[in-house]
Amino acid sequence: TPVDTPDAALTYLFRHIILRDVAYESLAVATRMMLHEQVAHFIEQQYPGQLEQHLDALVYHYGLSRNEDRQRHYFALAAQTAQANYANETAIEHYQRLLPLLPAAEQGDILLKLGEVYQLVGQWENAEQMFAAALQQFGQQNDTVAMGHSLRKLGTLQRSKGAYETALSQLQEAQTLFETANAQQPLADTLQEMGIVYMQQGEFDRALALFQQCQRLTETIGDKRGQYRAIGNIGGLYYWQDELEQALAQFEQCHQLALELNDRLILSRSFGNIGNVYLEQGDLARALASYSENLRLAAEIGYLQGVSISIGNIGNLYLAQGDCASALVCNTYNLSVALELGDVQGVVFALWLIGHAFLCQGDHEAAALYMERAVTLGRKLDIPYDLCEYLYDLGRVYALQNRFALAQQCNAEAVELAEAMQHERIQFLAQIALIVYWVQLGKIKPFAGVNELRQMLLVASSPEEQALVHYEVWRMDASQERDRQEAAALYHHLYALNPTAVYRHRYQENGDGINGRCSPTRPARRGSTFHHYPSNLASTSQPTYSWLPRECKRNVFITLNPCLDTPKPVAILLTNHQHERGTAPAAFHSRRDKT
């Protein structure tokens, strides 16, 4: 059908796709390719200053032509544009089309970029293959700096998987190459990654030295992205050592840098890190608001690990409230993604939180099974700082099952590890637990246990620790009325500051609530009121899994009783349980996405 234009004789509009296809297929292949190239060339000539607006059309037409030179140019440009905008599938498609058009000697940079996209979307095996292929290619060219980039990316990926020994080896190789070439910016990036590995292993002094070195280096060369990472990782060290005000100051500084850089990936991470601090401080409304932004941004850019971490942290928030069912749903999803990615540390963290959710519901058997798995995998990962907390929690569960010999064994190891790692909070908690277990096992009399506990008041450095001592004294000897009153008053105060379920429960157990009076009303927080997000995570009855993006059907075989070293293969079964509600766990750290 002719179109009413000045060039009507040369222009036609096909009103049905079949007519268009028939006309197109009737052309010889060579003619088609020539016409596509002419159309693309016309666009270039007609819109020389607006080529980015017509990039899709140029990729399409040159892609169907024989002009490989223009294909290389526009495939590369389109892939980089898509990657920058987190259009991940499009970026992967264009990089894959580009690679065969390049000589082998020119493929290295594209392999690295394709690997970056694969890593972001959770295709870690493909990412590792791309990075390894790039390393081989650059090695043949003896390109020192490019080899360093490949090794750094491989090391970062191994660190994400929890393979810390391999990660350090590759990162140290990269460090040597960058130092030889005097490449300052990639050297700073490599030192950041090494610091994160040391932080994960609890070697905080070594990590801090590296992060501070990176901060000085990035400030010298004017690398804002590097400054963001250094400041954020120093904040992470403060966070893990319970210095929350310092951590929040660092994370807020990071947030401003992320806004200046206009990068949704690092902005997502900054929201998550700030949310973790708010949760520790008991500001649940702000914590949830931060986690919601963290989740929204991670989902927008297709950052699968970030989605998993944010949902796991929302589950942690539900646990703090005592909403066990919602916590279980969140962390079941968290576990499924971690298994899919091969994120071993994420698996450990999810198992631990699932154990806490079952403990909250009063299912001590299920709690023990999941925490045993967390301990076993934690041993394999070499994360002693976290492991001492896992061991302490597992001992608590064994004690609730009246398995006090096992509880004492786990707790003794927790004390030893906590002392070695200078984990003061777990040192204190585990020492209290050991005294309780000694009494239960008949190793000391209750009056001696009370005296031992009172000695712990001398080193109790916070109202929470003081409350715990008075609480355990009263539980050990119900005639200690003064300790009951002290515990009630302290838990009332703690609940007003940080309205967690464990504080509420202990006040009710020790205070006037035990005689039928109401527990204290949760205080209003500045900002918005608390809203559950997303609503389908906030089930108050039996948890459902219909909303989950994928099913988790993988089995992981690990040792059943890690404290006894008695191997027994068991499968992680993500089943739908319904149990009586119990006491929510004491506060514990959320998972921090690495800056």
Coordinates of C-alpha atoms in Angstrom, one line a residue:
T1 CA 0.0 0.0 0.0
P2 CA 1.6 3.3 -1.0
V3 CA 2.1 5.9 1.8
D4 CA 1.2 9.5 1.1
T5 CA 4.7 11.1 1.2
P6 CA 6.8 13.0 -1.3
D7 CA 8.7 9.7 -1.9
A8 CA 5.5 7.6 -2.1
A9 CA 6.8 5.7 -5.1
L10 CA 9.8 4.4 -3.1
T11 CA 8.1 3.8 0.3
Y12 CA 5.7 1.0 1.2
L13 CA 3.9 0.1 4.4
F14 CA 3.1 -3.6 5.0
R15 CA -0.2 -3.9 6.8
H16 CA 0.3 -7.6 7.7
I17 CA 3.5 -9.2 9.0
I18 CA 3.0 -12.2 6.7
L19 CA 3.2 -9.9 3.6
R20 CA 6.4 -8.3 5.0
D21 CA 7.9 -11.8 5.6
V22 CA 7.0 -13.1 2.2
A23 CA 8.5 -10.0 0.5
Y24 CA 11.6 -10.2 2.7
E25 CA 12.2 -14.0 2.2
S26 CA 11.8 -13.5 -1.6
L27 CA 15.0 -11.4 -1.7
A28 CA 18.3 -13.2 -2.2
V29 CA 20.4 -13.4 0.9
A30 CA 23.1 -11.3 -0.6
T31 CA 20.6 -8.6 -1.5
R32 CA 19.1 -8.7 2.0
M33 CA 22.6 -8.2 3.5
M34 CA 23.4 -5.4 1.1
L35 CA 20.1 -3.6 1.9
H36 CA 20.6 -4.0 5.7
E37 CA 24.0 -2.4 5.4
Q38 CA 22.6 0.5 3.3
V39 CA 19.9 1.1 5.9
A40 CA 22.5 1.2 8.7
H41 CA 24.8 3.5 6.6
F42 CA 21.8 5.8 6.0
I43 CA 21.1 6.0 9.7
E44 CA 24.8 6.9 10.3
Q45 CA 24.7 9.6 7.7
Q46 CA 21.3 11.0 8.6
Y47 CA 21.8 11.1 12.4
P48 CA 25.5 11.6 13.0
G49 CA 25.1 13.2 16.4
Q50 CA 22.3 10.9 17.6
L51 CA 23.8 7.4 17.0
E52 CA 23.2 6.3 20.6
Q53 CA 19.5 6.9 20.2
H54 CA 19.5 4.6 17.1
L55 CA 21.9 2.0 18.6
D56 CA 19.4 -0.8 18.5
A57 CA 18.6 -0.2 14.9
L58 CA 22.3 0.0 13.9
V59 CA 23.0 -3.3 15.8
Y60 CA 20.1 -4.9 14.1
H61 CA 20.9 -3.8 10.5
Y62 CA 24.7 -4.2 10.7
G63 CA 24.2 -7.5 12.4
L64 CA 22.4 -8.8 9.3
S65 CA 25.0 -7.4 6.9
R66 CA 28.4 -8.6 5.9
N67 CA 30.2 -5.6 7.4
E68 CA 32.1 -7.2 10.3
D69 CA 34.0 -4.1 11.1
R70 CA 30.8 -2.1 11.9
Q71 CA 29.4 -5.2 13.6
R72 CA 32.4 -5.2 16.0
H73 CA 32.0 -1.5 16.6
Y74 CA 28.3 -1.5 17.4
F75 CA 28.2 -4.9 19.2
A76 CA 30.8 -3.6 21.6
L77 CA 29.1 -0.3 22.0
A78 CA 25.7 -1.9 22.6
A79 CA 27.1 -4.4 25.0
Q80 CA 28.9 -1.8 27.1
T81 CA 25.8 0.4 27.1
A82 CA 23.6 -2.5 28.2
Q83 CA 26.1 -3.5 30.9
A84 CA 26.3 0.1 32.3
N85 CA 22.4 0.2 32.4
Y86 CA 22.2 -3.3 34.0
A87 CA 20.4 -4.7 31.0
N88 CA 22.2 -7.9 31.7
E89 CA 20.6 -10.3 29.2
T90 CA 21.2 -7.8 26.4
A91 CA 24.8 -7.3 27.4
I92 CA 25.4 -11.0 27.5
E93 CA 23.9 -11.5 24.0
H94 CA 25.9 -8.7 22.5
Y95 CA 29.2 -9.8 24.1
Q96 CA 28.6 -13.3 22.8
R97 CA 28.0 -12.1 19.3
L98 CA 31.1 -9.9 19.5
L99 CA 33.6 -12.6 20.6
P100 CA 33.7 -14.7 17.4
L101 CA 34.3 -11.5 15.4
L102 CA 37.5 -10.7 17.3
P103 CA 41.0 -12.3 16.8
A104 CA 42.0 -14.4 19.7
A105 CA 44.5 -11.8 20.8
E106 CA 41.8 -9.2 21.2
Q107 CA 39.2 -11.3 23.1
G108 CA 40.6 -10.9 26.6
D109 CA 39.0 -7.6 27.6
I110 CA 35.6 -8.8 26.3
L111 CA 35.9 -12.1 28.2
L112 CA 36.5 -10.1 31.4
K113 CA 33.5 -7.9 30.8
L114 CA 31.3 -10.8 29.9
G115 CA 32.5 -12.6 33.1
E116 CA 31.5 -9.5 35.2
V117 CA 27.9 -9.7 33.9
Y118 CA 27.8 -13.5 34.5
Q119 CA 29.0 -12.9 38.1
L120 CA 26.4 -10.2 38.7
V121 CA 23.5 -12.3 37.6
G122 CA 24.6 -15.4 39.5
Q123 CA 26.1 -17.5 36.7
W124 CA 29.3 -18.0 38.6
E125 CA 30.5 -21.0 36.7
N126 CA 30.3 -19.1 33.4
A127 CA 32.0 -16.2 35.0
E128 CA 34.9 -18.3 36.2
Q129 CA 35.3 -19.8 32.7
M130 CA 35.5 -16.3 31.2
F131 CA 38.0 -15.0 33.7
A132 CA 40.2 -18.1 33.3
A133 CA 40.1 -17.8 29.5
A134 CA 41.1 -14.1 29.7
L135 CA 44.0 -15.0 32.0
Q136 CA 45.2 -17.6 29.5
Q137 CA 44.9 -15.1 26.7
F138 CA 46.7 -12.3 28.5
G139 CA 49.4 -14.8 29.6
Q140 CA 50.2 -15.7 26.0
Q141 CA 50.6 -12.0 25.3
N142 CA 52.7 -11.4 28.5
D143 CA 50.4 -8.5 29.5
T144 CA 51.2 -8.1 33.1
V145 CA 48.4 -5.6 34.1
A146 CA 45.7 -7.5 32.2
M147 CA 46.8 -10.8 33.9
G148 CA 46.5 -9.0 37.2
H149 CA 42.9 -7.9 36.4
S150 CA 42.0 -11.5 35.5
L151 CA 43.6 -12.9 38.7
R152 CA 41.8 -10.2 40.8
K153 CA 38.5 -11.1 39.3
L154 CA 39.1 -14.8 39.8
G155 CA 40.1 -14.1 43.4
T156 CA 37.0 -12.0 44.0
L157 CA 34.8 -14.8 42.7
Q158 CA 36.5 -17.4 44.9
R159 CA 36.1 -15.1 47.9
S160 CA 32.4 -14.8 47.1
K161 CA 32.2 -18.6 47.1
G162 CA 34.0 -18.8 50.4
A163 CA 37.1 -20.4 49.0
Y164 CA 39.4 -18.1 51.0
E165 CA 42.7 -19.9 50.5
T166 CA 42.3 -20.0 46.7
A167 CA 41.1 -16.4 46.7
L168 CA 44.1 -15.2 48.7
S169 CA 46.5 -17.0 46.5
Q170 CA 45.1 -15.4 43.3
L171 CA 44.8 -12.0 44.9
Q172 CA 48.4 -12.1 46.1
E173 CA 49.5 -13.0 42.5
A174 CA 47.5 -10.0 41.2
Q175 CA 49.1 -7.8 43.9
T176 CA 52.6 -8.7 42.8
L177 CA 51.8 -8.0 39.1
F178 CA 50.2 -4.6 39.8
E179 CA 53.1 -3.6 42.1
T180 CA 55.6 -4.6 39.3
A181 CA 53.7 -2.5 36.8
N182 CA 53.1 0.4 39.3
A183 CA 49.3 0.2 38.5
Q184 CA 47.9 2.0 41.5
Q185 CA 44.1 1.8 41.0
P186 CA 43.9 -2.0 40.3
L187 CA 46.4 -2.5 43.1
A188 CA 44.0 -0.7 45.5
D189 CA 41.1 -2.8 44.3
T190 CA 43.1 -6.0 44.9
L191 CA 44.1 -4.9 48.4
Q192 CA 40.4 -4.3 49.1
E193 CA 39.6 -7.8 48.2
M194 CA 42.4 -9.2 50.3
G195 CA 41.2 -7.2 53.3
I196 CA 37.7 -8.6 52.9
V197 CA 39.0 -12.1 53.0
Y198 CA 40.9 -11.3 56.2
M199 CA 37.8 -9.7 57.6
Q200 CA 35.8 -12.8 56.9
Q201 CA 38.4 -14.9 58.7
G202 CA 38.3 -12.7 61.7
E203 CA 41.8 -11.2 61.2
F204 CA 40.6 -7.7 61.8
D205 CA 44.0 -6.0 62.3
R206 CA 45.3 -7.2 59.0
A207 CA 42.0 -6.2 57.3
L208 CA 42.1 -2.7 58.8
A209 CA 45.7 -2.1 57.7
L210 CA 44.8 -3.0 54.1
F211 CA 41.6 -0.9 54.1
Q212 CA 43.4 2.1 55.5
Q213 CA 46.2 1.7 52.9
C214 CA 43.5 1.6 50.2
Q215 CA 41.8 4.7 51.5
R216 CA 45.1 6.6 51.4
L217 CA 45.9 5.3 47.9
T218 CA 42.5 6.0 46.4
E219 CA 42.4 9.6 47.9
T220 CA 45.8 10.2 46.3
I221 CA 44.7 9.1 42.8
G222 CA 41.2 10.6 43.1
D223 CA 39.4 7.3 42.8
K224 CA 35.9 7.9 44.3
R225 CA 34.7 4.4 43.8
G226 CA 37.8 3.1 45.6
Q227 CA 37.2 5.5 48.4
Y228 CA 33.6 4.2 48.7
R229 CA 34.9 0.7 49.1
A230 CA 37.6 1.5 51.6
I231 CA 35.3 3.6 53.8
G232 CA 32.6 1.0 53.6
N233 CA 34.9 -1.9 54.5
I234 CA 36.3 0.0 57.5
G235 CA 32.6 0.5 58.5
G236 CA 32.2 -3.2 58.2
L237 CA 35.0 -3.8 60.7
Y238 CA 33.3 -1.4 63.1
Y239 CA 30.0 -3.2 62.6
W240 CA 31.4 -6.6 63.3
Q241 CA 33.1 -5.3 66.5
D242 CA 29.7 -3.8 67.7
E243 CA 30.9 -0.2 67.3
L244 CA 27.7 0.8 65.7
E245 CA 27.9 4.6 65.7
Q246 CA 31.3 4.5 64.0
A247 CA 29.9 1.9 61.5
L248 CA 26.9 4.1 60.7
A249 CA 29.0 7.2 60.1
Q250 CA 31.2 5.2 57.6
F251 CA 28.2 3.7 55.9
E252 CA 26.4 7.1 55.6
Q253 CA 29.6 8.5 54.0
C254 CA 29.5 5.6 51.6
H255 CA 25.9 6.4 50.8
Q256 CA 26.7 9.9 49.8
L257 CA 29.5 8.7 47.5
A258 CA 27.2 6.1 45.9
L259 CA 24.7 8.9 45.2
E260 CA 27.5 11.0 43.6
L261 CA 28.6 8.1 41.5
N262 CA 25.0 7.3 40.5
D263 CA 25.6 3.6 40.7
R264 CA 22.7 1.4 41.6
L265 CA 24.8 -1.6 42.6
I266 CA 26.8 0.2 45.3
L267 CA 23.8 2.2 46.3
S268 CA 22.0 -1.0 47.0
R269 CA 24.8 -2.3 49.1
S270 CA 24.9 1.0 51.1
F271 CA 21.2 0.7 51.9
G272 CA 21.8 -2.9 53.1
N273 CA 24.7 -2.0 55.4
I274 CA 22.8 1.0 56.9
G275 CA 19.8 -1.3 57.5
N276 CA 22.0 -3.7 59.4
V277 CA 23.1 -1.0 61.8
Y278 CA 19.5 0.2 62.3
L279 CA 18.5 -3.4 63.1
E280 CA 21.3 -3.7 65.7
Q281 CA 20.2 -0.4 67.2
G282 CA 16.6 -1.6 67.5
D283 CA 15.2 0.9 64.9
L284 CA 13.1 -1.6 63.1
A285 CA 11.2 0.9 60.9
R286 CA 14.4 2.4 59.5
A287 CA 16.0 -1.0 59.2
L288 CA 13.1 -2.3 57.1
A289 CA 13.0 0.8 55.0
S290 CA 16.7 0.4 54.2
Y291 CA 16.4 -3.3 53.5
S292 CA 13.4 -2.6 51.2
E293 CA 15.5 -0.1 49.1
N294 CA 18.4 -2.6 49.1
L295 CA 16.0 -5.3 47.7
R296 CA 14.4 -3.0 45.2
L297 CA 17.7 -1.9 43.7
A298 CA 19.2 -5.3 43.7
A299 CA 16.2 -6.7 41.9
E300 CA 16.2 -3.9 39.3
I301 CA 19.7 -4.6 38.2
G302 CA 19.4 -8.4 38.3
Y303 CA 21.9 -8.8 41.2
L304 CA 20.9 -12.2 42.4
Q305 CA 23.2 -12.5 45.4
G306 CA 22.1 -9.0 46.6
V307 CA 18.5 -10.0 46.4
S308 CA 19.2 -13.1 48.4
I309 CA 21.2 -11.2 51.1
S310 CA 18.5 -8.5 51.4
I311 CA 15.7 -11.1 51.8
G312 CA 17.8 -13.0 54.4
N313 CA 18.3 -9.7 56.3
I314 CA 14.6 -9.0 56.2
G315 CA 14.2 -12.5 57.7
N316 CA 16.6 -11.5 60.4
L317 CA 14.4 -8.6 61.2
Y318 CA 11.3 -10.8 61.4
L319 CA 13.3 -13.0 63.9
A320 CA 14.0 -10.0 66.0
Q321 CA 10.2 -9.4 66.2
G322 CA 9.5 -13.0 66.9
D323 CA 7.7 -13.6 63.6
C324 CA 9.2 -17.0 63.1
A325 CA 7.1 -18.1 60.2
S326 CA 8.0 -15.1 58.0
A327 CA 11.7 -15.5 59.0
L328 CA 11.6 -19.1 57.9
V329 CA 10.2 -18.2 54.5
C330 CA 12.8 -15.5 53.9
N331 CA 15.7 -17.7 54.9
T332 CA 14.5 -20.7 53.0
Y333 CA 14.6 -18.6 49.8
N334 CA 18.0 -17.2 50.9
L335 CA 19.3 -20.8 51.2
S336 CA 17.9 -21.8 47.8
V337 CA 19.7 -18.9 46.1
A338 CA 23.0 -19.5 48.0
L339 CA 22.9 -23.1 46.9
E340 CA 22.2 -22.2 43.3
L341 CA 25.1 -19.7 43.3
G342 CA 27.6 -21.9 45.1
D343 CA 27.8 -19.2 47.8
V344 CA 29.0 -21.4 50.6
Q345 CA 29.2 -18.7 53.2
G346 CA 25.6 -17.7 52.2
V347 CA 24.5 -21.3 52.7
V348 CA 26.1 -21.3 56.2
F349 CA 24.4 -18.1 57.2
A350 CA 21.0 -19.2 55.9
L351 CA 21.3 -22.5 57.7
W352 CA 22.1 -20.7 60.9
L353 CA 19.1 -18.4 60.6
I354 CA 16.8 -21.2 59.6
G355 CA 17.9 -23.0 62.8
H356 CA 17.0 -19.8 64.8
A357 CA 13.6 -19.7 63.1
F358 CA 12.9 -23.3 64.2
L359 CA 14.2 -22.4 67.7
C360 CA 11.9 -19.5 67.8
Q361 CA 9.0 -21.9 67.0
G362 CA 10.1 -24.3 69.7
D363 CA 11.2 -27.0 67.4
H364 CA 14.5 -27.8 69.0
E365 CA 15.2 -30.9 66.9
A366 CA 14.9 -29.0 63.6
A367 CA 16.9 -26.1 65.1
A368 CA 19.7 -28.5 66.1
L369 CA 19.8 -30.1 62.6
Y370 CA 20.2 -26.8 60.8
M371 CA 22.7 -25.4 63.3
E372 CA 24.8 -28.6 63.1
R373 CA 25.0 -28.1 59.4
A374 CA 26.0 -24.5 59.8
V375 CA 28.8 -25.5 62.2
T376 CA 30.1 -28.2 59.9
L377 CA 30.2 -26.0 56.8
G378 CA 31.6 -23.2 59.0
R379 CA 34.5 -25.4 59.9
K380 CA 35.3 -26.1 56.3
L381 CA 35.2 -22.4 55.4
D382 CA 37.7 -21.4 58.0
I383 CA 35.6 -18.5 59.5
P384 CA 36.5 -18.8 63.2
Y385 CA 35.0 -15.4 64.2
D386 CA 31.5 -16.5 63.0
L387 CA 32.1 -20.1 64.0
C388 CA 32.4 -19.4 67.7
E389 CA 28.9 -17.8 67.6
Y390 CA 27.5 -20.8 65.7
L391 CA 29.0 -23.2 68.3
Y392 CA 27.6 -21.1 71.2
D393 CA 24.1 -21.2 69.6
L394 CA 24.3 -24.9 68.9
G395 CA 25.2 -25.4 72.6
R396 CA 22.1 -23.5 73.6
V397 CA 19.9 -25.8 71.5
Y398 CA 21.5 -28.9 72.9
A399 CA 20.9 -27.6 76.4
L400 CA 17.2 -27.1 75.6
Q401 CA 17.2 -30.8 74.5
N402 CA 18.8 -31.7 77.9
R403 CA 21.9 -32.8 76.0
F404 CA 24.2 -31.0 78.4
A405 CA 27.4 -32.9 77.7
L406 CA 27.2 -31.9 74.0
A407 CA 26.2 -28.4 75.0
Q408 CA 29.3 -28.1 77.2
Q409 CA 31.5 -29.5 74.5
C410 CA 30.3 -27.0 71.9
N411 CA 30.4 -24.2 74.4
A412 CA 33.9 -24.9 75.5
E413 CA 35.1 -24.8 71.9
A414 CA 33.1 -21.5 71.5
V415 CA 35.0 -20.0 74.5
E416 CA 38.3 -21.1 73.1
L417 CA 37.7 -19.7 69.6
A418 CA 36.2 -16.5 71.0
E419 CA 39.2 -15.9 73.1
A420 CA 41.5 -16.5 70.2
M421 CA 39.5 -14.2 67.9
Q422 CA 38.9 -11.6 70.7
H423 CA 35.1 -11.9 70.2
E424 CA 34.2 -10.4 73.5
R425 CA 30.5 -10.7 73.3
I426 CA 30.6 -14.5 72.6
Q427 CA 33.4 -14.9 75.3
F428 CA 31.0 -13.5 77.9
L429 CA 27.9 -15.3 76.7
A430 CA 29.7 -18.7 76.4
Q431 CA 31.3 -18.3 79.8
I432 CA 27.8 -17.8 81.4
A433 CA 26.5 -20.8 79.5
L434 CA 29.4 -23.0 80.7
I435 CA 28.6 -22.2 84.3
V436 CA 24.9 -23.2 83.7
Y437 CA 26.0 -26.4 82.0
W438 CA 28.4 -27.3 84.9
V439 CA 25.5 -27.1 87.3
Q440 CA 23.2 -29.2 85.1
L441 CA 25.9 -31.9 84.7
G442 CA 26.5 -31.9 88.5
K443 CA 30.0 -30.7 88.2
I444 CA 29.3 -27.9 90.7
K445 CA 26.5 -27.2 93.1
P446 CA 23.8 -24.6 92.4
F447 CA 25.1 -22.3 95.2
A448 CA 28.6 -22.5 93.6
G449 CA 27.1 -21.7 90.2
V450 CA 25.3 -18.7 91.6
N451 CA 28.6 -17.4 93.1
E452 CA 30.4 -18.0 89.7
L453 CA 27.6 -16.1 88.0
R454 CA 27.9 -13.2 90.4
Q455 CA 31.6 -13.0 89.6
M456 CA 30.6 -12.4 86.0
L457 CA 28.9 -9.2 87.0
L458 CA 32.3 -7.8 87.6
V459 CA 33.1 -8.0 83.9
A460 CA 29.6 -7.3 82.5
S461 CA 30.1 -4.2 80.4
S462 CA 26.6 -3.5 79.2
P463 CA 23.0 -3.5 80.6
E464 CA 22.3 -6.6 78.3
E465 CA 25.2 -8.6 79.9
Q466 CA 24.1 -7.5 83.4
A467 CA 20.5 -8.5 82.7
L468 CA 21.7 -11.9 81.5
V469 CA 23.7 -12.6 84.7
H470 CA 20.7 -11.7 86.9
Y471 CA 18.4 -13.7 84.8
E472 CA 20.6 -16.8 84.9
V473 CA 21.1 -16.4 88.7
W474 CA 17.3 -16.4 89.2
R475 CA 16.8 -19.4 86.9
M476 CA 19.5 -21.3 88.8
D477 CA 18.0 -20.4 92.2
A478 CA 14.4 -19.1 92.2
S479 CA 14.8 -17.8 95.7
Q480 CA 17.1 -15.0 94.4
E481 CA 14.2 -12.4 94.3
R482 CA 16.5 -9.4 94.0
D483 CA 18.1 -10.9 90.8
R484 CA 14.6 -11.4 89.4
Q485 CA 13.7 -7.8 90.0
E486 CA 17.0 -6.6 88.6
A487 CA 16.6 -8.7 85.5
A488 CA 13.0 -7.5 85.0
A489 CA 14.0 -3.8 85.3
L490 CA 17.0 -4.2 82.9
Y491 CA 14.9 -6.1 80.3
H492 CA 12.2 -3.4 80.6
H493 CA 14.8 -0.8 79.8
L494 CA 16.4 -2.8 77.0
Y495 CA 13.0 -3.5 75.4
A496 CA 12.3 0.3 75.4
L497 CA 15.5 0.9 73.5
N498 CA 15.4 -2.1 71.2
P499 CA 12.0 -3.9 71.1
T500 CA 13.1 -7.4 70.3
A501 CA 11.0 -10.5 71.1
V502 CA 13.7 -11.9 73.4
Y503 CA 13.7 -8.8 75.6
R504 CA 9.9 -8.9 75.7
H505 CA 9.8 -12.6 76.6
R506 CA 12.4 -12.2 79.4
Y507 CA 10.6 -9.2 80.9
Q508 CA 7.4 -11.2 80.9
E509 CA 9.2 -14.1 82.5
N510 CA 10.9 -12.0 85.2
G511 CA 8.8 -9.0 85.6
D512 CA 5.2 -8.1 86.5
G513 CA 4.1 -9.7 83.3
I514 CA 4.6 -13.1 85.0
N515 CA 1.7 -12.2 87.3
G516 CA -0.6 -11.5 84.4
R517 CA 0.1 -7.8 83.8
C518 CA 0.9 -6.5 80.3
S519 CA 4.4 -6.2 79.0
P520 CA 5.7 -2.8 78.1
T521 CA 4.3 -1.2 74.9
R522 CA 6.8 -1.0 72.1
P523 CA 7.8 2.6 71.8
A524 CA 7.1 4.6 68.7
R525 CA 10.1 5.3 66.5
R526 CA 10.9 8.5 64.7
G527 CA 10.1 8.3 61.1
S528 CA 7.5 6.0 59.7
T529 CA 5.5 3.4 61.4
F530 CA 6.5 -0.2 60.9
H531 CA 5.2 -1.9 57.8
H532 CA 5.9 -5.5 56.7
Y533 CA 7.6 -5.6 53.3
P534 CA 6.9 -7.4 51.1
S535 CA 3.4 -8.3 52.3
N536 CA 3.7 -11.9 51.0
L537 CA 6.6 -12.5 53.3
A538 CA 4.7 -11.5 56.4
S539 CA 2.6 -14.7 56.9
T540 CA 1.3 -15.1 60.4
S541 CA 0.3 -18.7 60.0
Q542 CA 2.0 -21.7 58.3
P543 CA 4.6 -20.4 55.9
T544 CA 3.9 -20.9 52.2
Y545 CA 6.5 -21.0 49.4
S546 CA 4.3 -20.3 46.3
W547 CA 5.8 -16.8 45.9
L548 CA 9.4 -18.1 45.6
P549 CA 11.1 -17.6 42.2
R550 CA 12.5 -21.1 42.2
E551 CA 12.3 -24.4 44.0
C552 CA 15.2 -25.6 46.1
K553 CA 15.6 -29.3 45.4
R554 CA 19.3 -29.7 46.0
N555 CA 20.7 -31.9 48.7
V556 CA 23.8 -31.1 50.6
F557 CA 25.5 -34.0 52.5
I558 CA 27.4 -33.0 55.6
T559 CA 28.3 -34.3 59.1
L560 CA 25.3 -34.6 61.4
N561 CA 27.0 -34.1 64.8
P562 CA 30.0 -31.8 64.3
C563 CA 30.9 -31.6 68.0
L564 CA 31.3 -35.4 68.2
D565 CA 32.8 -35.8 64.7
T566 CA 30.5 -38.7 63.9
P567 CA 29.9 -38.6 60.2
K568 CA 26.4 -39.2 59.1
P569 CA 25.1 -38.0 55.7
V570 CA 21.9 -36.0 55.9
A571 CA 20.0 -34.0 53.2
I572 CA 19.0 -30.5 53.7
L573 CA 15.2 -30.8 53.2
L574 CA 13.3 -27.6 52.8
T575 CA 10.0 -28.8 54.1
N576 CA 7.0 -26.8 55.3
H577 CA 6.8 -27.1 59.0
Q578 CA 4.2 -25.9 61.5
H579 CA 5.2 -25.7 65.1
E580 CA 4.3 -23.9 68.3
R581 CA 5.8 -20.5 68.7
G582 CA 8.7 -20.2 71.2
T583 CA 11.2 -17.6 72.2
A584 CA 12.9 -15.5 69.5
P585 CA 16.7 -15.8 69.7
A586 CA 19.0 -13.1 71.1
A587 CA 20.2 -10.4 68.8
F588 CA 22.8 -11.4 66.2
H589 CA 24.4 -9.8 63.2
S590 CA 22.8 -9.6 59.8
R591 CA 24.8 -10.5 56.7
R592 CA 26.7 -7.6 55.1
D593 CA 27.1 -7.4 51.4
K594 CA 30.7 -6.7 50.7
T595 CA 31.3 -3.1 49.6

